[in-house]
DNA sequence: ATCAGTGCAAAGACTTTGCACCACT
DNA sequence: AGTGGTGCAAAGTCTTTGCACTGAT
């Protein structure tokens, strides 16, 4: 059976005009398998295991295409490298500023809030996301 | 008369243990004067006009100290350089992905939302902020 | 044959670091 | 004289770019 995600992937590539290449698919697979929010470098390492010929530059390019067509989301936390995740259910993540662990936050509804933003600006909003950082329970106890 | 901000500045430096040097003050002044959200480089250019001997590295260091003690806020939009603003009234900014213009969004209340976040995670939240991007009216009309 | 996509290396942008010097205790 | 801060340059990290090559229409 072809999954809904699979159909969505093909559909988005078709509409965008970009080609669904094996490298781009591999990046998507790597993101699917990766627990947490890998950086481009981390995605690259996973992808390279299966196909050692892929270049880091290609992974960057693939991530940028996948983000552009809405299949993945880029997270800009305050430490440097951009991290990515599959754009499935809307959800929010918090990242520990000590150890870097990323955890999902449940029970917080963002959509009404995003709607309010759209009502209150003449901009055409393309991205409204949360950056949440803190200290995880584990690191708190190590004080 | 010594302004409230001025008192706050001294107080925060005192509590933090950092020294309120002329360079750090100059960075703060530059941020006060700058309309919009300057990058470290832009702050540096302003500061250098008054004191040509300051180094870019010092500006980076000063910004990092000022952020740490809560006097300024760092904004991580999706294009690369971090941009800063004075941490005065809570407010939200949207940045045009075409021209880079930053505009304040009014009429959106974040505090209840932030409280919900705190309730729904075991992390000690140190930073919860919004990244909002879009296309400004001016750039929309240039399509 | 064409043309988007790729691999590779080199360049680029932004930021941090190391270290000698400085200024204030 | 000791300690945190500074100026400067060099190094570092993350990302993009140029270009020749490849692979699918």
Coordinates of C-alpha atoms (C1' of nucleotides) in Angstrom, one line a residue:
Chain A
X1 CA 0.0 0.0 0.0
X2 CA 1.2 3.5 -0.8
X3 CA 1.0 5.6 2.3
X4 CA -0.6 9.0 2.5
X5 CA 2.7 10.5 3.1
X6 CA 4.1 8.9 0.0
X7 CA 1.3 10.3 -2.0
X8 CA 1.8 13.7 -0.5
X9 CA 5.5 13.6 -1.4
X10 CA 4.8 12.8 -5.0
X11 CA 2.1 15.4 -5.2
X12 CA 4.2 18.2 -3.8
X13 CA 7.1 17.4 -6.1
X14 CA 4.9 17.3 -9.1
X15 CA 3.3 20.6 -8.3
X16 CA 6.6 22.3 -7.5
X17 CA 8.4 21.3 -10.7
X18 CA 11.3 19.8 -8.8
X19 CA 12.4 16.3 -9.5
X20 CA 12.0 13.6 -6.8
X21 CA 15.5 12.2 -7.0
X22 CA 16.9 9.3 -5.0
X23 CA 19.0 11.7 -3.0
X24 CA 16.0 13.8 -2.1
X25 CA 14.1 10.7 -1.2
X26 CA 17.1 9.5 0.9
X27 CA 17.1 12.8 2.9
X28 CA 13.4 12.4 3.5
X29 CA 13.9 8.8 4.7
X30 CA 16.7 9.9 7.0
X31 CA 14.4 12.5 8.6
X32 CA 11.7 9.9 9.0
X33 CA 14.1 7.5 10.8
X34 CA 15.9 10.0 12.9
X35 CA 14.6 10.6 16.3
X36 CA 14.8 14.2 17.2
X37 CA 15.8 17.1 15.0
X38 CA 18.9 16.4 13.0
X39 CA 21.1 19.1 11.6
X40 CA 22.1 19.0 7.9
X41 CA 25.4 17.3 8.9
X42 CA 23.5 14.6 10.9
X43 CA 21.2 14.0 8.0
X44 CA 24.2 13.7 5.8
X45 CA 25.8 11.0 8.0
X46 CA 22.6 8.9 7.9
X47 CA 22.2 9.3 4.2
X48 CA 25.8 8.5 3.5
X49 CA 25.5 5.1 5.3
X50 CA 23.2 3.9 2.6
X51 CA 24.7 5.7 -0.3
X52 CA 28.3 6.8 0.4
X53 CA 28.5 8.9 -2.8
X54 CA 26.1 11.6 -1.7
X55 CA 27.7 15.0 -1.0
X56 CA 27.1 17.2 2.0
X57 CA 26.2 20.0 -0.5
X58 CA 23.5 17.9 -2.0
X59 CA 22.0 17.3 1.4
X60 CA 21.9 21.0 2.0
X61 CA 20.3 21.6 -1.3
X62 CA 17.8 18.7 -0.8
X63 CA 16.8 20.1 2.6
X64 CA 16.2 23.5 1.1
X65 CA 14.0 22.1 -1.6
X66 CA 12.1 19.9 0.8
X67 CA 11.5 22.9 3.0
X68 CA 10.4 25.0 0.2
X69 CA 7.8 22.6 -0.9
X70 CA 6.5 22.2 2.6
X71 CA 7.5 18.6 3.3
X72 CA 9.9 19.5 6.1
X73 CA 10.3 22.3 8.6
X74 CA 13.5 24.1 9.6
X75 CA 14.0 25.0 13.2
X76 CA 16.2 27.9 14.1
X77 CA 17.2 27.5 17.7
X78 CA 19.7 29.9 19.2
X79 CA 22.7 27.7 18.8
X80 CA 24.0 27.7 15.3
X81 CA 23.0 24.8 13.0
X82 CA 19.6 24.7 11.6
X83 CA 17.7 21.5 12.5
X84 CA 15.0 19.9 10.5
X85 CA 11.9 17.7 11.1
X86 CA 9.2 16.2 9.0
X87 CA 6.3 18.4 8.7
X88 CA 3.6 16.1 9.9
X89 CA 1.3 17.1 12.7
X90 CA 1.6 20.7 14.0
X91 CA 3.5 20.5 17.2
X92 CA 6.0 22.4 19.3
X93 CA 9.4 21.4 20.5
X94 CA 11.5 22.7 23.3
X95 CA 15.3 22.3 23.2
X96 CA 17.6 22.1 26.2
X97 CA 20.2 24.8 26.2
X98 CA 22.6 22.6 28.1
X99 CA 22.4 19.1 26.5
X100 CA 20.5 19.9 23.3
X101 CA 17.8 17.4 23.8
X102 CA 14.6 18.1 21.9
X103 CA 11.2 17.3 23.4
X104 CA 7.8 17.7 22.1
X105 CA 5.3 19.9 24.0
X106 CA 1.8 18.7 23.9
X107 CA -1.4 20.4 25.0
X108 CA -0.6 23.7 23.5
X109 CA -2.8 25.0 20.7
X110 CA -1.1 27.4 18.3
X111 CA -3.6 27.7 15.5
X112 CA -5.9 30.3 17.1
X113 CA -2.8 32.2 17.9
X114 CA -1.5 32.0 14.4
X115 CA -4.8 33.2 13.1
X116 CA -4.6 36.3 15.3
X117 CA -1.2 37.0 13.9
X118 CA -2.5 36.9 10.3
X119 CA -5.4 39.2 11.3
X120 CA -3.0 41.8 12.8
X121 CA -0.4 42.3 10.0
X122 CA -0.7 43.4 6.4
X123 CA 2.1 40.9 5.6
X124 CA 1.4 37.7 3.8
X125 CA 2.5 35.4 6.6
X126 CA 4.6 32.5 5.3
X127 CA 6.0 31.2 8.5
X128 CA 5.0 31.6 12.1
X129 CA 6.7 29.3 14.5
X130 CA 7.8 29.1 18.0
X131 CA 11.3 28.9 19.4
X132 CA 11.2 27.5 22.8
X133 CA 14.3 26.8 24.9
X134 CA 14.9 25.8 28.4
X135 CA 16.7 23.4 30.8
X136 CA 15.5 19.8 30.7
X137 CA 14.7 18.0 34.0
X138 CA 17.9 15.9 33.7
X139 CA 20.2 19.0 33.4
X140 CA 18.3 20.8 36.1
X141 CA 19.2 18.0 38.6
X142 CA 22.8 18.3 37.7
X143 CA 23.2 21.8 39.1
Chain B
X1 CA 17.0 62.7 35.8
X2 CA 18.1 59.1 35.6
X3 CA 15.7 57.1 33.5
X4 CA 14.1 53.9 34.5
X5 CA 16.0 52.1 31.8
X6 CA 19.3 53.5 33.1
X7 CA 18.5 52.2 36.6
X8 CA 17.6 48.8 35.2
X9 CA 20.8 48.7 33.2
X10 CA 23.0 49.4 36.3
X11 CA 20.9 47.0 38.4
X12 CA 21.3 44.1 36.0
X13 CA 25.0 44.6 35.6
X14 CA 25.4 44.8 39.3
X15 CA 23.5 41.6 39.9
X16 CA 25.2 39.7 37.1
X17 CA 28.7 40.5 38.2
X18 CA 29.6 41.8 34.7
X19 CA 31.2 45.2 34.4
X20 CA 29.3 48.0 32.7
X21 CA 32.1 49.2 30.4
X22 CA 32.0 52.0 27.9
X23 CA 31.9 49.5 25.1
X24 CA 28.9 47.7 26.5
X25 CA 27.1 50.9 27.1
X26 CA 27.9 52.0 23.5
X27 CA 26.3 48.8 22.2
X28 CA 23.3 49.5 24.2
X29 CA 23.1 53.1 23.0
X30 CA 23.4 51.9 19.4
X31 CA 20.5 49.6 19.9
X32 CA 18.5 52.3 21.4
X33 CA 19.1 54.6 18.4
X34 CA 18.8 52.0 15.7
X35 CA 15.4 51.7 14.1
X36 CA 14.7 48.1 13.4
X37 CA 16.7 45.1 14.4
X38 CA 20.4 45.4 13.6
X39 CA 22.8 42.6 13.2
X40 CA 26.0 42.5 15.2
X41 CA 27.8 44.0 12.2
X42 CA 25.3 46.9 12.0
X43 CA 25.7 47.6 15.7
X44 CA 29.4 47.6 15.2
X45 CA 29.2 50.2 12.4
X46 CA 27.1 52.5 14.6
X47 CA 29.4 52.0 17.6
X48 CA 32.5 52.6 15.5
X49 CA 31.3 56.0 14.5
X50 CA 31.5 57.3 18.0
X51 CA 34.5 55.2 19.0
X52 CA 36.6 54.0 16.1
X53 CA 38.7 51.8 18.3
X54 CA 36.0 49.2 19.2
X55 CA 36.5 45.8 17.7
X56 CA 33.8 43.7 16.1
X57 CA 34.7 40.9 18.4
X58 CA 34.0 43.2 21.4
X59 CA 30.5 44.0 20.0
X60 CA 29.8 40.3 19.7
X61 CA 30.9 39.8 23.2
X62 CA 28.9 42.7 24.5
X63 CA 25.7 41.6 22.7
X64 CA 26.1 38.2 24.2
X65 CA 26.5 39.6 27.7
X66 CA 23.6 42.0 27.3
X67 CA 21.4 39.2 26.1
X68 CA 22.5 37.0 29.0
X69 CA 21.5 39.6 31.6
X70 CA 18.2 40.2 29.8
X71 CA 18.7 43.7 28.6
X72 CA 18.4 42.8 24.9
X73 CA 16.8 40.0 22.9
X74 CA 18.2 38.0 20.1
X75 CA 16.0 37.2 17.1
X76 CA 16.8 34.2 15.0
X77 CA 15.1 34.6 11.7
X78 CA 15.7 32.2 9.0
X79 CA 18.3 34.1 7.1
X80 CA 21.6 33.9 8.8
X81 CA 22.7 36.7 11.0
X82 CA 21.2 37.1 14.4
X83 CA 19.4 40.4 14.9
X84 CA 19.0 42.2 18.2
X85 CA 16.6 44.6 19.9
X86 CA 16.2 46.2 23.2
X87 CA 14.1 44.2 25.6
X88 CA 11.5 46.7 26.5
X89 CA 7.8 46.0 26.0
X90 CA 6.9 42.5 25.0
X91 CA 6.0 42.6 21.3
X92 CA 6.3 40.6 18.2
X93 CA 8.0 41.3 14.9
X94 CA 7.5 40.0 11.4
X95 CA 10.3 40.1 8.9
X96 CA 9.9 40.3 5.1
X97 CA 11.6 37.4 3.5
X98 CA 12.1 39.5 0.3
X99 CA 13.4 42.9 1.5
X100 CA 14.2 42.1 5.2
X101 CA 12.0 44.9 6.6
X102 CA 10.9 44.3 10.2
X103 CA 7.6 45.4 11.4
X104 CA 6.0 45.2 14.8
X105 CA 2.7 43.2 15.1
X106 CA 0.3 44.7 17.6
X107 CA -2.9 43.2 19.1
X108 CA -1.5 39.8 19.7
X109 CA -1.2 38.6 23.3
X110 CA 1.5 36.1 23.9
X111 CA 1.6 35.8 27.6
X112 CA -1.3 33.4 28.2
X113 CA 0.2 31.3 25.5
X114 CA 3.7 31.3 27.1
X115 CA 2.0 30.4 30.4
X116 CA 0.4 27.4 28.7
X117 CA 3.8 26.3 27.4
X118 CA 5.3 26.5 30.9
X119 CA 2.4 24.3 32.2
X120 CA 3.0 21.7 29.6
X121 CA 6.6 20.9 29.8
X122 CA 8.9 19.8 32.7
X123 CA 11.6 22.0 31.3
X124 CA 12.6 25.2 33.0
X125 CA 11.7 27.5 30.1
X126 CA 14.3 30.2 29.5
X127 CA 13.1 31.5 26.2
X128 CA 9.9 31.3 24.3
X129 CA 9.6 33.5 21.3
X130 CA 8.0 33.7 18.0
X131 CA 9.6 33.7 14.6
X132 CA 7.2 35.2 12.1
X133 CA 8.1 35.7 8.5
X134 CA 6.1 36.8 5.5
X135 CA 6.0 39.1 2.5
X136 CA 5.4 42.8 3.2
X137 CA 2.8 44.8 1.4
X138 CA 5.4 46.6 -0.7
X139 CA 7.0 43.4 -1.9
X140 CA 3.6 41.8 -2.5
X141 CA 2.8 44.5 -5.0
X142 CA 6.0 44.0 -6.9
X143 CA 5.0 40.5 -8.0
Chain C
dA1 C1' 20.7 16.6 -26.9
dT2 C1' 18.9 18.9 -23.1
dC3 C1' 18.6 20.3 -18.6
dA4 C1' 17.9 19.7 -13.8
dG5 C1' 20.4 17.6 -10.4
dT6 C1' 24.9 15.9 -8.4
dG7 C1' 29.7 15.6 -6.3
dC8 C1' 33.4 17.9 -5.1
dA9 C1' 36.1 21.6 -3.6
dA10 C1' 36.6 26.1 -2.8
dA11 C1' 34.7 30.3 -1.2
dG12 C1' 31.6 32.9 1.8
dA13 C1' 29.2 34.6 5.9
dC14 C1' 28.9 34.8 10.6
dT15 C1' 30.8 34.0 15.0
dT16 C1' 34.2 32.5 18.5
dT17 C1' 38.7 32.1 20.3
dG18 C1' 43.6 33.0 21.7
dC19 C1' 46.5 36.1 23.3
dA20 C1' 49.0 40.3 24.4
dC21 C1' 47.7 44.6 26.2
dC22 C1' 44.8 47.8 29.2
dA23 C1' 42.2 49.7 33.0
dC24 C1' 40.4 49.4 37.1
dT25 C1' 40.7 47.9 41.6
Chain D
dA1 C1' 49.8 42.8 40.9
dG2 C1' 45.5 40.8 39.9
dT3 C1' 41.4 40.3 37.3
dG4 C1' 38.0 41.2 33.9
dG5 C1' 37.6 43.5 29.6
dT6 C1' 39.5 44.8 24.9
dG7 C1' 41.6 44.9 20.2
dC8 C1' 43.2 42.3 16.8
dA9 C1' 43.8 38.5 13.9
dA10 C1' 43.3 34.0 13.2
dA11 C1' 40.5 30.0 13.3
dG12 C1' 36.1 27.7 13.4
dT13 C1' 31.5 26.5 12.0
dC14 C1' 27.8 26.3 9.1
dT15 C1' 26.3 27.1 4.4
dT16 C1' 26.4 28.4 -0.4
dT17 C1' 28.5 28.5 -4.9
dG18 C1' 31.0 27.3 -9.3
dC19 C1' 31.7 24.0 -12.4
dA20 C1' 32.4 19.8 -14.8
dC21 C1' 29.9 15.6 -14.9
dT22 C1' 25.7 12.5 -14.9
dG23 C1' 21.2 10.7 -15.7
dA24 C1' 16.7 10.8 -16.9
dT25 C1' 13.6 12.4 -20.3

